[in-house]
Short mmCIF file of N, CA and C in Angstrom, two decimals:
data_model
loop_
_atom_site.label_atom_id
_atom_site.label_comp_id
_atom_site.label_asym_id
_atom_site.label_seq_id
_atom_site.Cartn_x
_atom_site.Cartn_y
_atom_site.Cartn_z
N UNK A 144 9.92 11.79 -13.74
CA UNK A 144 9.92 11.57 -12.30
C UNK A 144 9.59 10.11 -12.01
N UNK A 145 10.35 9.50 -11.14
CA UNK A 145 10.12 8.11 -10.74
C UNK A 145 8.82 8.01 -9.96
N UNK A 146 8.25 6.81 -9.93
CA UNK A 146 7.01 6.56 -9.20
C UNK A 146 7.19 5.40 -8.24
N UNK A 147 6.62 5.56 -7.05
CA UNK A 147 6.58 4.51 -6.03
C UNK A 147 5.11 4.25 -5.73
N UNK A 148 4.73 2.98 -5.62
CA UNK A 148 3.37 2.59 -5.25
C UNK A 148 3.43 1.98 -3.86
N UNK A 149 2.51 2.39 -2.98
CA UNK A 149 2.43 1.78 -1.66
C UNK A 149 1.04 1.19 -1.48
N UNK A 150 0.99 -0.06 -1.03
CA UNK A 150 -0.27 -0.70 -0.67
C UNK A 150 -0.60 -0.31 0.76
N UNK A 151 -1.75 0.32 0.96
CA UNK A 151 -2.09 0.86 2.28
C UNK A 151 -3.32 0.19 2.87
N UNK A 152 -3.22 -0.13 4.17
CA UNK A 152 -4.37 -0.52 4.98
C UNK A 152 -4.29 0.29 6.26
N UNK A 153 -5.41 0.48 6.91
CA UNK A 153 -5.46 1.28 8.14
C UNK A 153 -5.06 0.41 9.33
N UNK A 154 -3.80 -0.02 9.33
CA UNK A 154 -3.24 -0.90 10.36
C UNK A 154 -1.81 -0.43 10.66
N UNK A 155 -1.20 -1.02 11.68
CA UNK A 155 0.21 -0.72 11.96
C UNK A 155 1.08 -1.04 10.74
N UNK A 156 0.77 -2.15 10.09
CA UNK A 156 1.55 -2.56 8.92
C UNK A 156 1.38 -1.56 7.77
N UNK A 157 0.16 -1.10 7.58
CA UNK A 157 -0.09 -0.11 6.54
C UNK A 157 0.61 1.21 6.82
N UNK A 158 0.61 1.61 8.09
CA UNK A 158 1.30 2.85 8.47
C UNK A 158 2.81 2.72 8.28
N UNK A 159 3.35 1.53 8.61
CA UNK A 159 4.78 1.30 8.41
C UNK A 159 5.13 1.38 6.92
N UNK A 160 4.29 0.78 6.08
CA UNK A 160 4.53 0.83 4.64
C UNK A 160 4.45 2.26 4.12
N UNK A 161 3.45 3.01 4.57
CA UNK A 161 3.31 4.40 4.13
C UNK A 161 4.50 5.25 4.57
N UNK A 162 4.93 5.08 5.82
CA UNK A 162 6.07 5.86 6.33
C UNK A 162 7.33 5.57 5.50
N UNK A 163 7.56 4.29 5.22
CA UNK A 163 8.75 3.94 4.43
C UNK A 163 8.64 4.44 3.00
N UNK A 164 7.44 4.35 2.43
CA UNK A 164 7.23 4.84 1.06
C UNK A 164 7.45 6.35 1.00
N UNK A 165 7.00 7.07 2.03
CA UNK A 165 7.23 8.51 2.09
C UNK A 165 8.73 8.81 2.15
N UNK A 166 9.46 8.06 2.98
CA UNK A 166 10.91 8.23 3.06
C UNK A 166 11.57 7.98 1.71
N UNK A 167 11.16 6.90 1.05
CA UNK A 167 11.73 6.56 -0.26
C UNK A 167 11.39 7.62 -1.30
N UNK A 168 10.16 8.14 -1.27
CA UNK A 168 9.76 9.18 -2.23
C UNK A 168 10.59 10.44 -2.04
N UNK A 169 10.82 10.83 -0.78
CA UNK A 169 11.66 12.01 -0.52
C UNK A 169 13.08 11.77 -0.99
N UNK A 170 13.63 10.61 -0.66
CA UNK A 170 15.00 10.26 -1.02
C UNK A 170 15.21 10.27 -2.54
N UNK A 171 14.23 9.74 -3.27
CA UNK A 171 14.36 9.59 -4.72
C UNK A 171 13.75 10.75 -5.51
N UNK A 172 13.07 11.66 -4.81
CA UNK A 172 12.34 12.72 -5.51
C UNK A 172 11.24 12.14 -6.38
N UNK A 173 10.58 11.11 -5.86
CA UNK A 173 9.60 10.35 -6.64
C UNK A 173 8.16 10.76 -6.34
N UNK A 174 7.30 10.47 -7.29
CA UNK A 174 5.86 10.59 -7.14
C UNK A 174 5.38 9.36 -6.37
N UNK A 175 4.42 9.53 -5.47
CA UNK A 175 3.92 8.43 -4.65
C UNK A 175 2.46 8.15 -4.96
N UNK A 176 2.15 6.91 -5.28
CA UNK A 176 0.77 6.45 -5.51
C UNK A 176 0.37 5.61 -4.30
N UNK A 177 -0.64 6.05 -3.56
CA UNK A 177 -1.12 5.32 -2.38
C UNK A 177 -2.37 4.55 -2.80
N UNK A 178 -2.32 3.22 -2.65
CA UNK A 178 -3.42 2.36 -3.09
C UNK A 178 -4.04 1.65 -1.89
N UNK A 179 -5.33 1.88 -1.69
CA UNK A 179 -6.11 1.07 -0.75
C UNK A 179 -7.16 0.36 -1.58
N UNK A 180 -7.32 -0.93 -1.34
CA UNK A 180 -8.27 -1.72 -2.10
C UNK A 180 -9.14 -2.52 -1.15
N UNK A 181 -10.44 -2.33 -1.26
CA UNK A 181 -11.37 -3.14 -0.46
C UNK A 181 -11.36 -4.54 -1.04
N UNK A 182 -11.23 -5.53 -0.21
CA UNK A 182 -11.06 -6.90 -0.67
C UNK A 182 -12.17 -7.32 -1.63
N UNK A 183 -11.84 -7.33 -2.89
CA UNK A 183 -12.71 -7.76 -3.97
C UNK A 183 -14.05 -7.06 -3.98
N UNK A 184 -14.15 -5.90 -3.33
CA UNK A 184 -15.36 -5.10 -3.37
C UNK A 184 -16.58 -5.72 -2.72
N UNK A 185 -16.39 -6.79 -1.94
CA UNK A 185 -17.53 -7.50 -1.36
C UNK A 185 -17.81 -7.04 0.06
N UNK A 186 -19.09 -7.05 0.41
CA UNK A 186 -19.49 -6.81 1.79
C UNK A 186 -19.10 -5.45 2.33
N UNK A 187 -19.01 -4.46 1.48
CA UNK A 187 -18.60 -3.13 1.92
C UNK A 187 -19.85 -2.35 2.30
N UNK A 188 -19.82 -1.80 3.49
CA UNK A 188 -20.97 -0.98 3.90
C UNK A 188 -20.59 0.50 3.87
N UNK A 189 -21.60 1.34 4.00
CA UNK A 189 -21.39 2.79 3.91
C UNK A 189 -20.43 3.30 4.97
N UNK A 190 -20.48 2.72 6.18
CA UNK A 190 -19.58 3.17 7.25
C UNK A 190 -18.12 2.93 6.89
N UNK A 191 -17.84 1.77 6.29
CA UNK A 191 -16.46 1.48 5.89
C UNK A 191 -16.00 2.44 4.80
N UNK A 192 -16.87 2.72 3.85
CA UNK A 192 -16.52 3.66 2.78
C UNK A 192 -16.24 5.04 3.36
N UNK A 193 -17.10 5.51 4.26
CA UNK A 193 -16.89 6.81 4.89
C UNK A 193 -15.59 6.84 5.69
N UNK A 194 -15.33 5.74 6.42
CA UNK A 194 -14.09 5.65 7.20
C UNK A 194 -12.87 5.82 6.29
N UNK A 195 -12.83 5.07 5.19
CA UNK A 195 -11.67 5.15 4.31
C UNK A 195 -11.62 6.46 3.53
N UNK A 196 -12.76 7.10 3.29
CA UNK A 196 -12.72 8.45 2.70
C UNK A 196 -11.96 9.39 3.63
N UNK A 197 -12.24 9.30 4.93
CA UNK A 197 -11.54 10.13 5.92
C UNK A 197 -10.07 9.76 6.01
N UNK A 198 -9.78 8.46 6.04
CA UNK A 198 -8.40 7.99 6.13
C UNK A 198 -7.58 8.50 4.93
N UNK A 199 -8.13 8.35 3.74
CA UNK A 199 -7.40 8.76 2.54
C UNK A 199 -7.25 10.29 2.48
N UNK A 200 -8.25 11.03 2.94
CA UNK A 200 -8.14 12.49 3.00
C UNK A 200 -7.03 12.89 3.96
N UNK A 201 -6.91 12.18 5.07
CA UNK A 201 -5.84 12.44 6.03
C UNK A 201 -4.47 12.15 5.41
N UNK A 202 -4.37 11.07 4.66
CA UNK A 202 -3.11 10.75 3.97
C UNK A 202 -2.77 11.85 2.97
N UNK A 203 -3.77 12.32 2.23
CA UNK A 203 -3.54 13.44 1.29
C UNK A 203 -2.94 14.64 2.02
N UNK A 204 -3.51 14.97 3.18
CA UNK A 204 -3.00 16.12 3.96
C UNK A 204 -1.56 15.88 4.41
N UNK A 205 -1.29 14.67 4.91
CA UNK A 205 0.07 14.35 5.36
C UNK A 205 1.08 14.47 4.22
N UNK A 206 0.71 13.97 3.06
CA UNK A 206 1.62 14.03 1.92
C UNK A 206 1.78 15.46 1.40
N UNK A 207 0.71 16.23 1.44
CA UNK A 207 0.81 17.66 1.08
C UNK A 207 1.78 18.38 2.02
N UNK A 208 1.61 18.13 3.33
CA UNK A 208 2.48 18.77 4.32
C UNK A 208 3.94 18.36 4.14
N UNK A 209 4.16 17.12 3.73
CA UNK A 209 5.52 16.63 3.51
C UNK A 209 6.06 17.05 2.14
N UNK A 210 5.22 17.73 1.36
CA UNK A 210 5.58 18.19 0.02
C UNK A 210 6.01 17.05 -0.89
N UNK A 211 5.23 15.96 -0.84
CA UNK A 211 5.48 14.80 -1.70
C UNK A 211 4.40 14.79 -2.78
N UNK A 212 4.84 14.78 -4.04
CA UNK A 212 3.92 14.68 -5.16
C UNK A 212 3.23 13.32 -5.07
N UNK A 213 1.89 13.30 -5.16
CA UNK A 213 1.21 12.04 -4.89
C UNK A 213 -0.19 11.98 -5.50
N UNK A 214 -0.74 10.76 -5.48
CA UNK A 214 -2.14 10.51 -5.79
C UNK A 214 -2.59 9.40 -4.85
N UNK A 215 -3.86 9.45 -4.43
CA UNK A 215 -4.40 8.39 -3.58
C UNK A 215 -5.55 7.72 -4.32
N UNK A 216 -5.68 6.41 -4.09
CA UNK A 216 -6.71 5.61 -4.74
C UNK A 216 -7.37 4.71 -3.70
N UNK A 217 -8.68 4.74 -3.65
CA UNK A 217 -9.45 3.86 -2.76
C UNK A 217 -10.36 3.03 -3.66
N UNK A 218 -9.88 1.84 -4.03
CA UNK A 218 -10.57 1.02 -5.01
C UNK A 218 -11.66 0.14 -4.39
N UNK A 219 -12.82 0.16 -5.03
CA UNK A 219 -13.93 -0.74 -4.67
C UNK A 219 -14.43 -1.30 -6.00
N UNK A 220 -13.59 -2.09 -6.65
CA UNK A 220 -13.94 -2.48 -8.02
C UNK A 220 -14.00 -3.98 -8.25
N UNK A 221 -13.93 -4.76 -7.21
CA UNK A 221 -14.11 -6.19 -7.39
C UNK A 221 -12.85 -6.98 -7.65
N UNK A 222 -11.69 -6.35 -7.62
CA UNK A 222 -10.43 -7.08 -7.77
C UNK A 222 -9.83 -7.34 -6.39
N UNK A 223 -8.94 -8.29 -6.33
CA UNK A 223 -8.19 -8.53 -5.10
C UNK A 223 -7.22 -7.37 -4.89
N UNK A 224 -6.90 -7.03 -3.63
CA UNK A 224 -5.97 -5.92 -3.36
C UNK A 224 -4.64 -6.04 -4.11
N UNK A 225 -4.08 -7.24 -4.17
CA UNK A 225 -2.80 -7.41 -4.87
C UNK A 225 -2.93 -7.03 -6.34
N UNK A 226 -4.06 -7.37 -6.96
CA UNK A 226 -4.27 -7.02 -8.36
C UNK A 226 -4.30 -5.51 -8.55
N UNK A 227 -4.96 -4.80 -7.62
CA UNK A 227 -5.02 -3.34 -7.72
C UNK A 227 -3.64 -2.71 -7.55
N UNK A 228 -2.86 -3.22 -6.60
CA UNK A 228 -1.52 -2.68 -6.35
C UNK A 228 -0.62 -2.91 -7.57
N UNK A 229 -0.63 -4.14 -8.08
CA UNK A 229 0.21 -4.48 -9.24
C UNK A 229 -0.25 -3.70 -10.48
N UNK A 230 -1.56 -3.58 -10.67
CA UNK A 230 -2.07 -2.83 -11.83
C UNK A 230 -1.63 -1.37 -11.76
N UNK A 231 -1.69 -0.77 -10.59
CA UNK A 231 -1.24 0.61 -10.43
C UNK A 231 0.24 0.73 -10.78
N UNK A 232 1.04 -0.22 -10.33
CA UNK A 232 2.48 -0.20 -10.63
C UNK A 232 2.72 -0.33 -12.13
N UNK A 233 1.97 -1.19 -12.79
CA UNK A 233 2.12 -1.36 -14.25
C UNK A 233 1.72 -0.09 -15.00
N UNK A 234 0.56 0.45 -14.64
CA UNK A 234 0.04 1.64 -15.34
C UNK A 234 0.97 2.84 -15.18
N UNK A 235 1.51 3.01 -13.98
CA UNK A 235 2.36 4.18 -13.71
C UNK A 235 3.83 3.96 -14.04
N UNK A 236 4.20 2.73 -14.37
CA UNK A 236 5.61 2.44 -14.62
C UNK A 236 6.46 2.57 -13.37
N UNK A 237 5.89 2.18 -12.23
CA UNK A 237 6.57 2.33 -10.94
C UNK A 237 7.90 1.59 -10.91
N UNK A 238 8.84 2.17 -10.17
CA UNK A 238 10.14 1.51 -9.99
C UNK A 238 10.19 0.75 -8.67
N UNK A 239 9.19 0.96 -7.80
CA UNK A 239 9.18 0.30 -6.50
C UNK A 239 7.75 0.21 -5.97
N UNK A 240 7.44 -0.94 -5.34
CA UNK A 240 6.20 -1.12 -4.59
C UNK A 240 6.60 -1.34 -3.14
N UNK A 241 5.91 -0.68 -2.22
CA UNK A 241 6.16 -0.86 -0.78
C UNK A 241 4.90 -1.46 -0.16
N UNK A 242 5.07 -2.55 0.59
CA UNK A 242 3.95 -3.20 1.27
C UNK A 242 4.33 -3.49 2.71
N UNK A 243 3.35 -3.60 3.57
CA UNK A 243 3.58 -3.97 4.96
C UNK A 243 3.35 -5.45 5.17
N UNK A 244 4.11 -6.02 6.09
CA UNK A 244 3.95 -7.44 6.43
C UNK A 244 3.42 -7.58 7.84
N UNK A 245 2.47 -8.50 8.01
CA UNK A 245 1.91 -8.79 9.33
C UNK A 245 2.76 -9.83 10.05
N UNK A 246 2.69 -9.81 11.38
CA UNK A 246 3.33 -10.85 12.16
C UNK A 246 2.48 -12.11 12.01
N UNK A 247 3.09 -13.24 11.77
CA UNK A 247 2.36 -14.48 11.49
C UNK A 247 2.84 -15.61 12.39
N UNK A 248 2.05 -16.66 12.44
CA UNK A 248 2.46 -17.89 13.11
C UNK A 248 3.56 -18.54 12.26
N UNK A 249 4.17 -19.60 12.77
CA UNK A 249 5.20 -20.28 11.98
C UNK A 249 4.65 -20.76 10.64
N UNK A 250 3.46 -21.31 10.66
CA UNK A 250 2.84 -21.75 9.41
C UNK A 250 2.54 -20.54 8.53
N UNK A 251 2.01 -19.49 9.14
CA UNK A 251 1.70 -18.27 8.39
C UNK A 251 2.94 -17.64 7.79
N UNK A 252 4.07 -17.71 8.51
CA UNK A 252 5.32 -17.18 7.97
C UNK A 252 5.73 -17.96 6.73
N UNK A 253 5.50 -19.27 6.77
CA UNK A 253 5.84 -20.10 5.62
C UNK A 253 4.97 -19.72 4.42
N UNK A 254 3.70 -19.52 4.68
CA UNK A 254 2.76 -19.22 3.61
C UNK A 254 2.76 -17.75 3.21
N UNK A 255 3.17 -16.87 4.13
CA UNK A 255 3.17 -15.42 3.94
C UNK A 255 1.72 -14.96 3.75
N UNK A 256 1.52 -13.68 3.78
CA UNK A 256 0.18 -13.15 3.52
C UNK A 256 -0.14 -13.28 2.05
N UNK A 257 -1.37 -13.58 1.73
CA UNK A 257 -1.72 -13.78 0.33
C UNK A 257 -1.53 -12.51 -0.49
N UNK A 258 -1.86 -11.34 0.07
CA UNK A 258 -1.66 -10.09 -0.67
C UNK A 258 -0.17 -9.87 -0.91
N UNK A 259 0.63 -9.97 0.14
CA UNK A 259 2.08 -9.77 -0.01
C UNK A 259 2.67 -10.75 -1.01
N UNK A 260 2.30 -12.00 -0.89
CA UNK A 260 2.83 -13.02 -1.80
C UNK A 260 2.41 -12.73 -3.24
N UNK A 261 1.15 -12.41 -3.46
CA UNK A 261 0.68 -12.12 -4.82
C UNK A 261 1.37 -10.89 -5.41
N UNK A 262 1.59 -9.86 -4.58
CA UNK A 262 2.29 -8.67 -5.07
C UNK A 262 3.71 -9.05 -5.47
N UNK A 263 4.41 -9.77 -4.60
CA UNK A 263 5.81 -10.13 -4.89
C UNK A 263 5.93 -11.00 -6.13
N UNK A 264 4.99 -11.91 -6.33
CA UNK A 264 5.06 -12.81 -7.47
C UNK A 264 4.67 -12.15 -8.79
N UNK A 265 3.89 -11.09 -8.74
CA UNK A 265 3.36 -10.49 -9.96
C UNK A 265 3.83 -9.07 -10.25
N UNK A 266 4.62 -8.52 -9.36
CA UNK A 266 5.06 -7.12 -9.51
C UNK A 266 5.95 -6.93 -10.73
N UNK A 267 5.77 -5.81 -11.43
CA UNK A 267 6.61 -5.50 -12.58
C UNK A 267 7.90 -4.78 -12.18
N UNK A 268 8.13 -4.64 -10.86
CA UNK A 268 9.28 -3.89 -10.36
C UNK A 268 9.70 -4.47 -9.01
N UNK A 269 10.68 -3.86 -8.39
CA UNK A 269 11.13 -4.30 -7.07
C UNK A 269 10.04 -4.07 -6.04
N UNK A 270 10.02 -4.94 -5.01
CA UNK A 270 9.05 -4.83 -3.92
C UNK A 270 9.82 -4.73 -2.61
N UNK A 271 9.47 -3.74 -1.80
CA UNK A 271 10.05 -3.57 -0.48
C UNK A 271 8.98 -3.91 0.54
N UNK A 272 9.21 -4.96 1.33
CA UNK A 272 8.26 -5.39 2.35
C UNK A 272 8.78 -4.94 3.71
N UNK A 273 7.95 -4.22 4.46
CA UNK A 273 8.37 -3.67 5.75
C UNK A 273 7.45 -4.15 6.87
N UNK A 274 8.01 -4.13 8.08
CA UNK A 274 7.26 -4.46 9.29
C UNK A 274 7.19 -3.22 10.16
N UNK A 275 6.14 -3.13 10.97
CA UNK A 275 6.11 -2.04 11.96
C UNK A 275 7.29 -2.20 12.91
N UNK A 276 7.87 -1.11 13.35
CA UNK A 276 9.06 -1.15 14.21
C UNK A 276 8.79 -1.82 15.54
N UNK A 277 7.57 -1.70 16.07
CA UNK A 277 7.30 -2.24 17.40
C UNK A 277 6.69 -3.63 17.38
N UNK A 278 6.75 -4.32 16.24
CA UNK A 278 6.23 -5.69 16.14
C UNK A 278 7.42 -6.63 16.00
N UNK A 279 7.56 -7.60 16.91
CA UNK A 279 8.69 -8.53 16.82
C UNK A 279 8.62 -9.41 15.59
N UNK A 280 9.77 -9.78 15.08
CA UNK A 280 9.83 -10.64 13.88
C UNK A 280 9.47 -12.06 14.20
#
């Protein structure tokens, strides 16, 4: 069975990435790995951990209801989010990584988001970058 990895954050961009990854998983009959990574594990308080426990449990329910084979990961291990996403793709032999892109200033568009850029530069497979439908390009 093919594997797709999605980098998830609790934002419009993260939801867009998850929705597209779910569509791709259904289309391909693929297993979906949902990765959330706390930025380098620093400054995390109990409230944030509890919040993401609830968020990831909700994602589990959504994927169960959609009948998509999946696993969810909420990493607090001291690596950058891009490292966690790429590592998951390498370990699982993923054929696709899906990430969300934020709306940026002209300079920001040139530089791109550091997580998105790092994933694209280091991914062992194809990367699909998506935007939320209601955010202008």
